[in-house]
C-alpha positions as protocol buffer text, in pm:
chain_id: "A"
residue {
  index: 1
  type: MET
  ca { x: -1000 y: -2278 z: -31730 }
}
residue {
  index: 2
  type: ALA
  ca { x: -794 y: -2008 z: -31566 }
}
residue {
  index: 3
  type: GLU
  ca { x: -458 y: -2107 z: -31413 }
}
residue {
  index: 4
  type: ASP
  ca { x: -412 y: -2055 z: -31034 }
}
residue {
  index: 5
  type: PRO
  ca { x: -208 y: -1745 z: -30947 }
}
residue {
  index: 6
  type: VAL
  ca { x: 157 y: -1814 z: -30874 }
}
residue {
  index: 7
  type: LEU
  ca { x: 133 y: -1602 z: -30558 }
}
residue {
  index: 8
  type: LEU
  ca { x: -141 y: -1578 z: -30299 }
}
residue {
  index: 9
  type: VAL
  ca { x: -185 y: -1286 z: -30057 }
}
residue {
  index: 10
  type: GLU
  ca { x: -418 y: -1274 z: -29748 }
}
residue {
  index: 11
  type: LYS
  ca { x: -444 y: -971 z: -29532 }
}
residue {
  index: 12
  type: SER
  ca { x: -577 y: -962 z: -29179 }
}
residue {
  index: 13
  type: ASP
  ca { x: -526 y: -728 z: -28877 }
}
residue {
  index: 14
  type: GLY
  ca { x: -208 y: -567 z: -29018 }
}
residue {
  index: 15
  type: ILE
  ca { x: -54 y: -899 z: -29124 }
}
residue {
  index: 16
  type: ALA
  ca { x: -12 y: -1014 z: -29491 }
}
residue {
  index: 17
  type: THR
  ca { x: 45 y: -1382 z: -29551 }
}
residue {
  index: 18
  type: VAL
  ca { x: 224 y: -1430 z: -29881 }
}
residue {
  index: 19
  type: THR
  ca { x: 225 y: -1783 z: -30024 }
}
residue {
  index: 20
  type: LEU
  ca { x: 435 y: -1902 z: -30321 }
}
residue {
  index: 21
  type: ASN
  ca { x: 184 y: -2106 z: -30514 }
}
residue {
  index: 22
  type: ARG
  ca { x: 353 y: -2337 z: -30756 }
}
residue {
  index: 23
  type: PRO
  ca { x: 330 y: -2655 z: -30549 }
}
residue {
  index: 24
  type: THR
  ca { x: 370 y: -2902 z: -30834 }
}
residue {
  index: 25
  type: ALA
  ca { x: 701 y: -2726 z: -30914 }
}
residue {
  index: 26
  type: MET
  ca { x: 807 y: -2707 z: -30557 }
}
residue {
  index: 27
  type: ASN
  ca { x: 748 y: -2334 z: -30577 }
}
residue {
  index: 28
  type: ALA
  ca { x: 1047 y: -2292 z: -30814 }
}
residue {
  index: 29
  type: LEU
  ca { x: 1114 y: -1927 z: -30898 }
}
residue {
  index: 30
  type: SER
  ca { x: 1002 y: -1885 z: -31252 }
}
residue {
  index: 31
  type: ARG
  ca { x: 1023 y: -1546 z: -31415 }
}
residue {
  index: 32
  type: GLU
  ca { x: 660 y: -1496 z: -31346 }
}
residue {
  index: 33
  type: LEU
  ca { x: 688 y: -1581 z: -30980 }
}
residue {
  index: 34
  type: ARG
  ca { x: 997 y: -1368 z: -30935 }
}
residue {
  index: 35
  type: GLN
  ca { x: 815 y: -1071 z: -31081 }
}
residue {
  index: 36
  type: ALA
  ca { x: 501 y: -1143 z: -30870 }
}
residue {
  index: 37
  type: ILE
  ca { x: 708 y: -1142 z: -30547 }
}
residue {
  index: 38
  type: ALA
  ca { x: 877 y: -815 z: -30635 }
}
residue {
  index: 39
  type: GLU
  ca { x: 557 y: -643 z: -30731 }
}
residue {
  index: 40
  type: THR
  ca { x: 369 y: -787 z: -30430 }
}
residue {
  index: 41
  type: PHE
  ca { x: 619 y: -662 z: -30179 }
}
residue {
  index: 42
  type: GLU
  ca { x: 626 y: -312 z: -30343 }
}
residue {
  index: 43
  type: ALA
  ca { x: 247 y: -304 z: -30311 }
}
residue {
  index: 44
  type: LEU
  ca { x: 261 y: -427 z: -29945 }
}
residue {
  index: 45
  type: GLU
  ca { x: 509 y: -161 z: -29860 }
}
residue {
  index: 46
  type: ALA
  ca { x: 275 y: 105 z: -30005 }
}
residue {
  index: 47
  type: ASP
  ca { x: -23 y: -34 z: -29803 }
}
residue {
  index: 48
  type: PRO
  ca { x: -44 y: 148 z: -29471 }
}
residue {
  index: 49
  type: GLU
  ca { x: -269 y: -126 z: -29338 }
}
residue {
  index: 50
  type: VAL
  ca { x: 5 y: -392 z: -29368 }
}
residue {
  index: 51
  type: ARG
  ca { x: 276 y: -374 z: -29109 }
}
residue {
  index: 52
  type: ALA
  ca { x: 418 y: -734 z: -29101 }
}
residue {
  index: 53
  type: VAL
  ca { x: 444 y: -1013 z: -29362 }
}
residue {
  index: 54
  type: ILE
  ca { x: 452 y: -1395 z: -29326 }
}
residue {
  index: 55
  type: LEU
  ca { x: 620 y: -1558 z: -29629 }
}
residue {
  index: 56
  type: THR
  ca { x: 560 y: -1939 z: -29686 }
}
residue {
  index: 57
  type: GLY
  ca { x: 513 y: -2191 z: -29963 }
}
residue {
  index: 58
  type: ALA
  ca { x: 220 y: -2401 z: -30081 }
}
residue {
  index: 59
  type: GLY
  ca { x: 245 y: -2780 z: -30069 }
}
residue {
  index: 60
  type: LYS
  ca { x: 550 y: -2971 z: -29936 }
}
residue {
  index: 61
  type: ALA
  ca { x: 823 y: -2715 z: -30038 }
}
residue {
  index: 62
  type: PHE
  ca { x: 900 y: -2361 z: -29930 }
}
residue {
  index: 63
  type: CYS
  ca { x: 1097 y: -2296 z: -30254 }
}
residue {
  index: 64
  type: ALA
  ca { x: 1324 y: -2511 z: -30470 }
}
residue {
  index: 65
  type: GLY
  ca { x: 1509 y: -2214 z: -30609 }
}
residue {
  index: 66
  type: LEU
  ca { x: 1529 y: -2080 z: -30963 }
}
residue {
  index: 67
  type: ASP
  ca { x: 1324 y: -2271 z: -31221 }
}
residue {
  index: 68
  type: LEU
  ca { x: 1597 y: -2472 z: -31372 }
}
residue {
  index: 69
  type: LYS
  ca { x: 1367 y: -2612 z: -31639 }
}
residue {
  index: 70
  type: GLU
  ca { x: 1293 y: -2256 z: -31752 }
}
residue {
  index: 71
  type: LEU
  ca { x: 1659 y: -2157 z: -31742 }
}
residue {
  index: 72
  type: GLY
  ca { x: 1754 y: -2465 z: -31934 }
}
residue {
  index: 73
  type: SER
  ca { x: 1510 y: -2380 z: -32211 }
}
residue {
  index: 74
  type: GLY
  ca { x: 1659 y: -2039 z: -32263 }
}
residue {
  index: 75
  type: ALA
  ca { x: 1339 y: -1862 z: -32163 }
}
residue {
  index: 76
  type: SER
  ca { x: 1538 y: -1665 z: -31909 }
}
residue {
  index: 77
  type: THR
  ca { x: 1903 y: -1625 z: -31800 }
}
residue {
  index: 78
  type: VAL
  ca { x: 2080 y: -1645 z: -31469 }
}
residue {
  index: 79
  type: ASN
  ca { x: 2216 y: -1300 z: -31504 }
}
residue {
  index: 80
  type: GLY
  ca { x: 1865 y: -1178 z: -31577 }
}
residue {
  index: 81
  type: THR
  ca { x: 1757 y: -1281 z: -31236 }
}
residue {
  index: 82
  type: VAL
  ca { x: 1978 y: -1019 z: -31063 }
}
residue {
  index: 83
  type: THR
  ca { x: 1803 y: -683 z: -31106 }
}
residue {
  index: 84
  type: ASP
  ca { x: 1682 y: -393 z: -30895 }
}
residue {
  index: 85
  type: LYS
  ca { x: 1341 y: -576 z: -30875 }
}
residue {
  index: 86
  type: ASP
  ca { x: 1458 y: -925 z: -30791 }
}
residue {
  index: 87
  type: PRO
  ca { x: 1253 y: -1090 z: -30513 }
}
residue {
  index: 88
  type: VAL
  ca { x: 1525 y: -1074 z: -30247 }
}
residue {
  index: 89
  type: THR
  ca { x: 1590 y: -699 z: -30300 }
}
residue {
  index: 90
  type: SER
  ca { x: 1214 y: -629 z: -30304 }
}
residue {
  index: 91
  type: ILE
  ca { x: 1156 y: -819 z: -29974 }
}
residue {
  index: 92
  type: GLY
  ca { x: 1444 y: -616 z: -29827 }
}
residue {
  index: 93
  type: HIS
  ca { x: 1262 y: -296 z: -29913 }
}
residue {
  index: 94
  type: PHE
  ca { x: 961 y: -386 z: -29698 }
}
residue {
  index: 95
  type: SER
  ca { x: 1004 y: -179 z: -29383 }
}
residue {
  index: 96
  type: GLY
  ca { x: 821 y: -404 z: -29147 }
}
residue {
  index: 97
  type: PRO
  ca { x: 920 y: -741 z: -29021 }
}
residue {
  index: 98
  type: VAL
  ca { x: 915 y: -1036 z: -29267 }
}
residue {
  index: 99
  type: ILE
  ca { x: 868 y: -1372 z: -29092 }
}
residue {
  index: 100
  type: GLY
  ca { x: 971 y: -1677 z: -29299 }
}
residue {
  index: 101
  type: ALA
  ca { x: 745 y: -1977 z: -29234 }
}
residue {
  index: 102
  type: ILE
  ca { x: 967 y: -2243 z: -29382 }
}
residue {
  index: 103
  type: ASN
  ca { x: 736 y: -2537 z: -29442 }
}
residue {
  index: 104
  type: GLY
  ca { x: 963 y: -2757 z: -29647 }
}
residue {
  index: 105
  type: VAL
  ca { x: 1284 y: -2751 z: -29858 }
}
residue {
  index: 106
  type: ALA
  ca { x: 1446 y: -2409 z: -29920 }
}
residue {
  index: 107
  type: ILE
  ca { x: 1706 y: -2481 z: -30191 }
}
residue {
  index: 108
  type: THR
  ca { x: 1961 y: -2241 z: -30350 }
}
residue {
  index: 109
  type: GLY
  ca { x: 1745 y: -1940 z: -30462 }
}
residue {
  index: 110
  type: GLY
  ca { x: 1485 y: -2059 z: -30212 }
}
residue {
  index: 111
  type: PHE
  ca { x: 1754 y: -2051 z: -29942 }
}
residue {
  index: 112
  type: GLU
  ca { x: 1826 y: -1691 z: -30051 }
}
residue {
  index: 113
  type: LEU
  ca { x: 1461 y: -1611 z: -30028 }
}
residue {
  index: 114
  type: ALA
  ca { x: 1455 y: -1748 z: -29670 }
}
residue {
  index: 115
  type: LEU
  ca { x: 1770 y: -1543 z: -29579 }
}
residue {
  index: 116
  type: ALA
  ca { x: 1582 y: -1224 z: -29699 }
}
residue {
  index: 117
  type: CYS
  ca { x: 1339 y: -1264 z: -29408 }
}
residue {
  index: 118
  type: ASP
  ca { x: 1389 y: -1115 z: -29065 }
}
residue {
  index: 119
  type: VAL
  ca { x: 1300 y: -1412 z: -28862 }
}
residue {
  index: 120
  type: LEU
  ca { x: 1281 y: -1782 z: -28960 }
}
residue {
  index: 121
  type: ILE
  ca { x: 1035 y: -2032 z: -28805 }
}
residue {
  index: 122
  type: CYS
  ca { x: 1067 y: -2382 z: -28943 }
}
residue {
  index: 123
  type: SER
  ca { x: 850 y: -2681 z: -28974 }
}
residue {
  index: 124
  type: ALA
  ca { x: 1015 y: -3004 z: -28862 }
}
residue {
  index: 125
  type: ASN
  ca { x: 998 y: -3093 z: -29237 }
}
residue {
  index: 126
  type: ALA
  ca { x: 1213 y: -2797 z: -29343 }
}
residue {
  index: 127
  type: ARG
  ca { x: 1566 y: -2845 z: -29493 }
}
residue {
  index: 128
  type: PHE
  ca { x: 1813 y: -2605 z: -29644 }
}
residue {
  index: 129
  type: ALA
  ca { x: 2062 y: -2651 z: -29926 }
}
residue {
  index: 130
  type: ASP
  ca { x: 2292 y: -2426 z: -30131 }
}
residue {
  index: 131
  type: THR
  ca { x: 2342 y: -2601 z: -30456 }
}
residue {
  index: 132
  type: HIS
  ca { x: 2474 y: -2317 z: -30657 }
}
residue {
  index: 133
  type: ALA
  ca { x: 2811 y: -2491 z: -30706 }
}
residue {
  index: 134
  type: ARG
  ca { x: 2639 y: -2816 z: -30815 }
}
residue {
  index: 135
  type: VAL
  ca { x: 2441 y: -2626 z: -31078 }
}
residue {
  index: 136
  type: GLY
  ca { x: 2756 y: -2443 z: -31190 }
}
residue {
  index: 137
  type: ILE
  ca { x: 2658 y: -2089 z: -31099 }
}
residue {
  index: 138
  type: LEU
  ca { x: 2729 y: -1842 z: -30821 }
}
residue {
  index: 139
  type: PRO
  ca { x: 2473 y: -1668 z: -30597 }
}
residue {
  index: 140
  type: GLY
  ca { x: 2371 y: -1310 z: -30678 }
}
residue {
  index: 141
  type: TRP
  ca { x: 2101 y: -1240 z: -30407 }
}
residue {
  index: 142
  type: GLY
  ca { x: 2333 y: -1227 z: -30108 }
}
residue {
  index: 143
  type: LEU
  ca { x: 2368 y: -1581 z: -29987 }
}
residue {
  index: 144
  type: SER
  ca { x: 2746 y: -1600 z: -30009 }
}
residue {
  index: 145
  type: GLN
  ca { x: 2770 y: -1313 z: -29758 }
}
residue {
  index: 146
  type: LYS
  ca { x: 2460 y: -1352 z: -29544 }
}
residue {
  index: 147
  type: LEU
  ca { x: 2512 y: -1717 z: -29464 }
}
residue {
  index: 148
  type: SER
  ca { x: 2862 y: -1677 z: -29327 }
}
residue {
  index: 149
  type: ARG
  ca { x: 2742 y: -1389 z: -29105 }
}
residue {
  index: 150
  type: ALA
  ca { x: 2455 y: -1596 z: -28982 }
}
residue {
  index: 151
  type: ILE
  ca { x: 2634 y: -1930 z: -28894 }
}
residue {
  index: 152
  type: GLY
  ca { x: 3007 y: -1862 z: -28926 }
}
residue {
  index: 153
  type: ILE
  ca { x: 3236 y: -1886 z: -29229 }
}
residue {
  index: 154
  type: TYR
  ca { x: 3343 y: -2248 z: -29165 }
}
residue {
  index: 155
  type: ARG
  ca { x: 2995 y: -2382 z: -29153 }
}
residue {
  index: 156
  type: ALA
  ca { x: 2888 y: -2170 z: -29443 }
}
residue {
  index: 157
  type: LYS
  ca { x: 3173 y: -2307 z: -29653 }
}
residue {
  index: 158
  type: GLU
  ca { x: 3077 y: -2665 z: -29557 }
}
residue {
  index: 159
  type: LEU
  ca { x: 2726 y: -2602 z: -29688 }
}
residue {
  index: 160
  type: SER
  ca { x: 2803 y: -2404 z: -29993 }
}
residue {
  index: 161
  type: LEU
  ca { x: 3103 y: -2605 z: -30122 }
}
residue {
  index: 162
  type: THR
  ca { x: 2929 y: -2939 z: -30081 }
}
residue {
  index: 163
  type: GLY
  ca { x: 2569 y: -2863 z: -30158 }
}
residue {
  index: 164
  type: ASN
  ca { x: 2471 y: -3083 z: -29869 }
}
residue {
  index: 165
  type: PHE
  ca { x: 2132 y: -3051 z: -29701 }
}
residue {
  index: 166
  type: LEU
  ca { x: 2085 y: -2913 z: -29352 }
}
residue {
  index: 167
  type: SER
  ca { x: 1801 y: -3031 z: -29135 }
}
residue {
  index: 168
  type: ALA
  ca { x: 1565 y: -2796 z: -28949 }
}
residue {
  index: 169
  type: GLU
  ca { x: 1708 y: -2923 z: -28622 }
}
residue {
  index: 170
  type: GLN
  ca { x: 2069 y: -2868 z: -28727 }
}
residue {
  index: 171
  type: ALA
  ca { x: 1981 y: -2529 z: -28858 }
}
residue {
  index: 172
  type: ALA
  ca { x: 1841 y: -2438 z: -28518 }
}
residue {
  index: 173
  type: GLU
  ca { x: 2155 y: -2572 z: -28346 }
}
residue {
  index: 174
  type: TRP
  ca { x: 2372 y: -2364 z: -28572 }
}
residue {
  index: 175
  type: GLY
  ca { x: 2170 y: -2049 z: -28509 }
}
residue {
  index: 176
  type: LEU
  ca { x: 2043 y: -2015 z: -28866 }
}
residue {
  index: 177
  type: ILE
  ca { x: 1681 y: -2016 z: -28760 }
}
residue {
  index: 178
  type: ASN
  ca { x: 1482 y: -1909 z: -28454 }
}
residue {
  index: 179
  type: ARG
  ca { x: 1309 y: -2241 z: -28380 }
}
residue {
  index: 180
  type: VAL
  ca { x: 1144 y: -2554 z: -28510 }
}
residue {
  index: 181
  type: VAL
  ca { x: 776 y: -2633 z: -28461 }
}
residue {
  index: 182
  type: ALA
  ca { x: 543 y: -2911 z: -28566 }
}
residue {
  index: 183
  type: PRO
  ca { x: 407 y: -2868 z: -28923 }
}
residue {
  index: 184
  type: GLU
  ca { x: 57 y: -2797 z: -28799 }
}
residue {
  index: 185
  type: ASP
  ca { x: 184 y: -2528 z: -28565 }
}
residue {
  index: 186
  type: LEU
  ca { x: 395 y: -2339 z: -28820 }
}
residue {
  index: 187
  type: LEU
  ca { x: 151 y: -2071 z: -28944 }
}
residue {
  index: 188
  type: PRO
  ca { x: -13 y: -2017 z: -28601 }
}
residue {
  index: 189
  type: ALA
  ca { x: 332 y: -1975 z: -28442 }
}
residue {
  index: 190
  type: CYS
  ca { x: 435 y: -1725 z: -28709 }
}
residue {
  index: 191
  type: ARG
  ca { x: 106 y: -1528 z: -28673 }
}
residue {
  index: 192
  type: LYS
  ca { x: 149 y: -1515 z: -28295 }
}
residue {
  index: 193
  type: LEU
  ca { x: 500 y: -1376 z: -28340 }
}
residue {
  index: 194
  type: ALA
  ca { x: 384 y: -1116 z: -28587 }
}
residue {
  index: 195
  type: GLU
  ca { x: 102 y: -1013 z: -28345 }
}
residue {
  index: 196
  type: ASP
  ca { x: 369 y: -977 z: -28070 }
}
residue {
  index: 197
  type: MET
  ca { x: 575 y: -758 z: -28293 }
}
residue {
  index: 198
  type: LEU
  ca { x: 270 y: -543 z: -28388 }
}
residue {
  index: 199
  type: SER
  ca { x: 200 y: -489 z: -28018 }
}
residue {
  index: 200
  type: VAL
  ca { x: 505 y: -264 z: -27977 }
}
residue {
  index: 201
  type: VAL
  ca { x: 492 y: 117 z: -28027 }
}
residue {
  index: 202
  type: PRO
  ca { x: 387 y: 125 z: -28391 }
}
residue {
  index: 203
  type: ASP
  ca { x: 647 y: 364 z: -28544 }
}
residue {
  index: 204
  type: CYS
  ca { x: 930 y: 205 z: -28335 }
}
residue {
  index: 205
  type: LEU
  ca { x: 893 y: -130 z: -28522 }
}
residue {
  index: 206
  type: PRO
  ca { x: 1023 y: -19 z: -28863 }
}
residue {
  index: 207
  type: ALA
  ca { x: 1271 y: 219 z: -28711 }
}
residue {
  index: 208
  type: TYR
  ca { x: 1426 y: -53 z: -28492 }
}
residue {
  index: 209
  type: LYS
  ca { x: 1439 y: -298 z: -28788 }
}
residue {
  index: 210
  type: LYS
  ca { x: 1618 y: -32 z: -28995 }
}
residue {
  index: 211
  type: LEU
  ca { x: 1864 y: 36 z: -28712 }
}
residue {
  index: 212
  type: ILE
  ca { x: 1952 y: -332 z: -28670 }
}
residue {
  index: 213
  type: ASP
  ca { x: 1992 y: -382 z: -29053 }
}
residue {
  index: 214
  type: GLU
  ca { x: 2203 y: -74 z: -29117 }
}
residue {
  index: 215
  type: GLY
  ca { x: 2432 y: -151 z: -28822 }
}
residue {
  index: 216
  type: PHE
  ca { x: 2469 y: -513 z: -28926 }
}
residue {
  index: 217
  type: ALA
  ca { x: 2611 y: -411 z: -29261 }
}
residue {
  index: 218
  type: GLN
  ca { x: 2876 y: -188 z: -29093 }
}
residue {
  index: 219
  type: SER
  ca { x: 3188 y: -230 z: -28882 }
}
residue {
  index: 220
  type: PHE
  ca { x: 3124 y: -238 z: -28509 }
}
residue {
  index: 221
  type: GLY
  ca { x: 3255 y: 108 z: -28445 }
}
residue {
  index: 222
  type: GLU
  ca { x: 3050 y: 258 z: -28734 }
}
residue {
  index: 223
  type: ALA
  ca { x: 2741 y: 70 z: -28614 }
}
residue {
  index: 224
  type: ILE
  ca { x: 2772 y: 211 z: -28266 }
}
residue {
  index: 225
  type: ARG
  ca { x: 2781 y: 564 z: -28422 }
}
residue {
  index: 226
  type: THR
  ca { x: 2476 y: 471 z: -28630 }
}
residue {
  index: 227
  type: GLU
  ca { x: 2289 y: 361 z: -28317 }
}
residue {
  index: 228
  type: ARG
  ca { x: 2372 y: 685 z: -28134 }
}
residue {
  index: 229
  type: ARG
  ca { x: 2251 y: 885 z: -28434 }
}
residue {
  index: 230
  type: PHE
  ca { x: 1919 y: 694 z: -28457 }
}
residue {
  index: 231
  type: SER
  ca { x: 1877 y: 710 z: -28076 }
}
residue {
  index: 232
  type: SER
  ca { x: 1934 y: 1086 z: -28058 }
}
residue {
  index: 233
  type: GLU
  ca { x: 1694 y: 1149 z: -28342 }
}
residue {
  index: 234
  type: ARG
  ca { x: 1413 y: 939 z: -28192 }
}
residue {
  index: 235
  type: ASN
  ca { x: 1451 y: 952 z: -27816 }
}
residue {
  index: 236
  type: GLY
  ca { x: 1455 y: 1328 z: -27798 }
}
residue {
  index: 237
  type: LYS
  ca { x: 1099 y: 1324 z: -27920 }
}
residue {
  index: 238
  type: VAL
  ca { x: 970 y: 1084 z: -27656 }
}
residue {
  index: 239
  type: GLU
  ca { x: 790 y: 1243 z: -27366 }
}
residue {
  index: 240
  type: ALA
  ca { x: 828 y: 1128 z: -27008 }
}
residue {
  index: 241
  type: GLY
  ca { x: 448 y: 1085 z: -26977 }
}
residue {
  index: 242
  type: ALA
  ca { x: 446 y: 843 z: -27270 }
}
residue {
  index: 243
  type: ILE
  ca { x: 709 y: 628 z: -27099 }
}
residue {
  index: 244
  type: GLU
  ca { x: 524 y: 635 z: -26772 }
}
residue {
  index: 245
  type: ALA
  ca { x: 198 y: 532 z: -26940 }
}
residue {
  index: 246
  type: ARG
  ca { x: 365 y: 227 z: -27098 }
}
residue {
  index: 247
  type: ARG
  ca { x: 563 y: 116 z: -26790 }
}
residue {
  index: 248
  type: GLU
  ca { x: 277 y: -62 z: -26621 }
}
residue {
  index: 249
  type: ALA
  ca { x: 175 y: -249 z: -26938 }
}
residue {
  index: 250
  type: ILE
  ca { x: 534 y: -373 z: -26973 }
}
residue {
  index: 251
  type: ARG
  ca { x: 542 y: -491 z: -26611 }
}
residue {
  index: 252
  type: GLN
  ca { x: 216 y: -680 z: -26654 }
}
residue {
  index: 253
  type: ARG
  ca { x: 339 y: -836 z: -26972 }
}
residue {
  index: 254
  type: GLY
  ca { x: 653 y: -951 z: -26802 }
}
residue {
  index: 255
  type: GLN
  ca { x: 458 y: -1120 z: -26528 }
}
residue {
  index: 256
  type: GLN
  ca { x: 221 y: -1297 z: -26779 }
}
residue {
  index: 257
  type: GLN
  ca { x: 495 y: -1429 z: -27011 }
}
residue {
  index: 258
  type: LYS
  ca { x: 586 y: -1795 z: -26944 }
}
residue {
  index: 259
  type: ASN
  ca { x: 897 y: -1794 z: -27168 }
}
């Protein structure tokens, strides 16, 4: 009997839903799953029909981090997880928005996987923890730098130096995530958000994401110069007629939106 694939991909209307599929292992990142994530996101980036991705986990967990059982057996090494094709780097190479549908615990490497997403929507069951220091290792996929930039250095140190869990509600209060929804509403809410993103001018979506990401990694002054460079390159190509044609649609959307 064939084993279930460690990663599931469903595509519909420009959106790919990618599901980590090791529920009995809390979707722990085995070498096979890490490779599958990297290869899948490379394939999605090469697919012109896919413009947004929703990333979630099967079962009760989003991702419990690296597969410690595999690491403890010597089947793979911690240093071997940090490569040019690790899952976090590969997610970062996807040019469209990646929405994290955090359905349960996101621990250590799973926390890093969540932080690789552009937007985080959480089930009320979601919890986050950075247990690197409790395992005796240091992060290599960006958590030590991303977390402090997301919630402030003092809160980041509290989480990383204790390994304590952070609830979905507290994560929302600290600004780590976008919002918390009921478990049954998680995927519908993420899909609605993806549909909203896909409703903007198509080629503006990846360009704006790239502008935000590049600027975020720079000093403020350098980021302003980056914005002006991006703006000059793109806006000079936009015709007045195109702006006028879109103005009424924007006005109507504003009237219809309730929040």
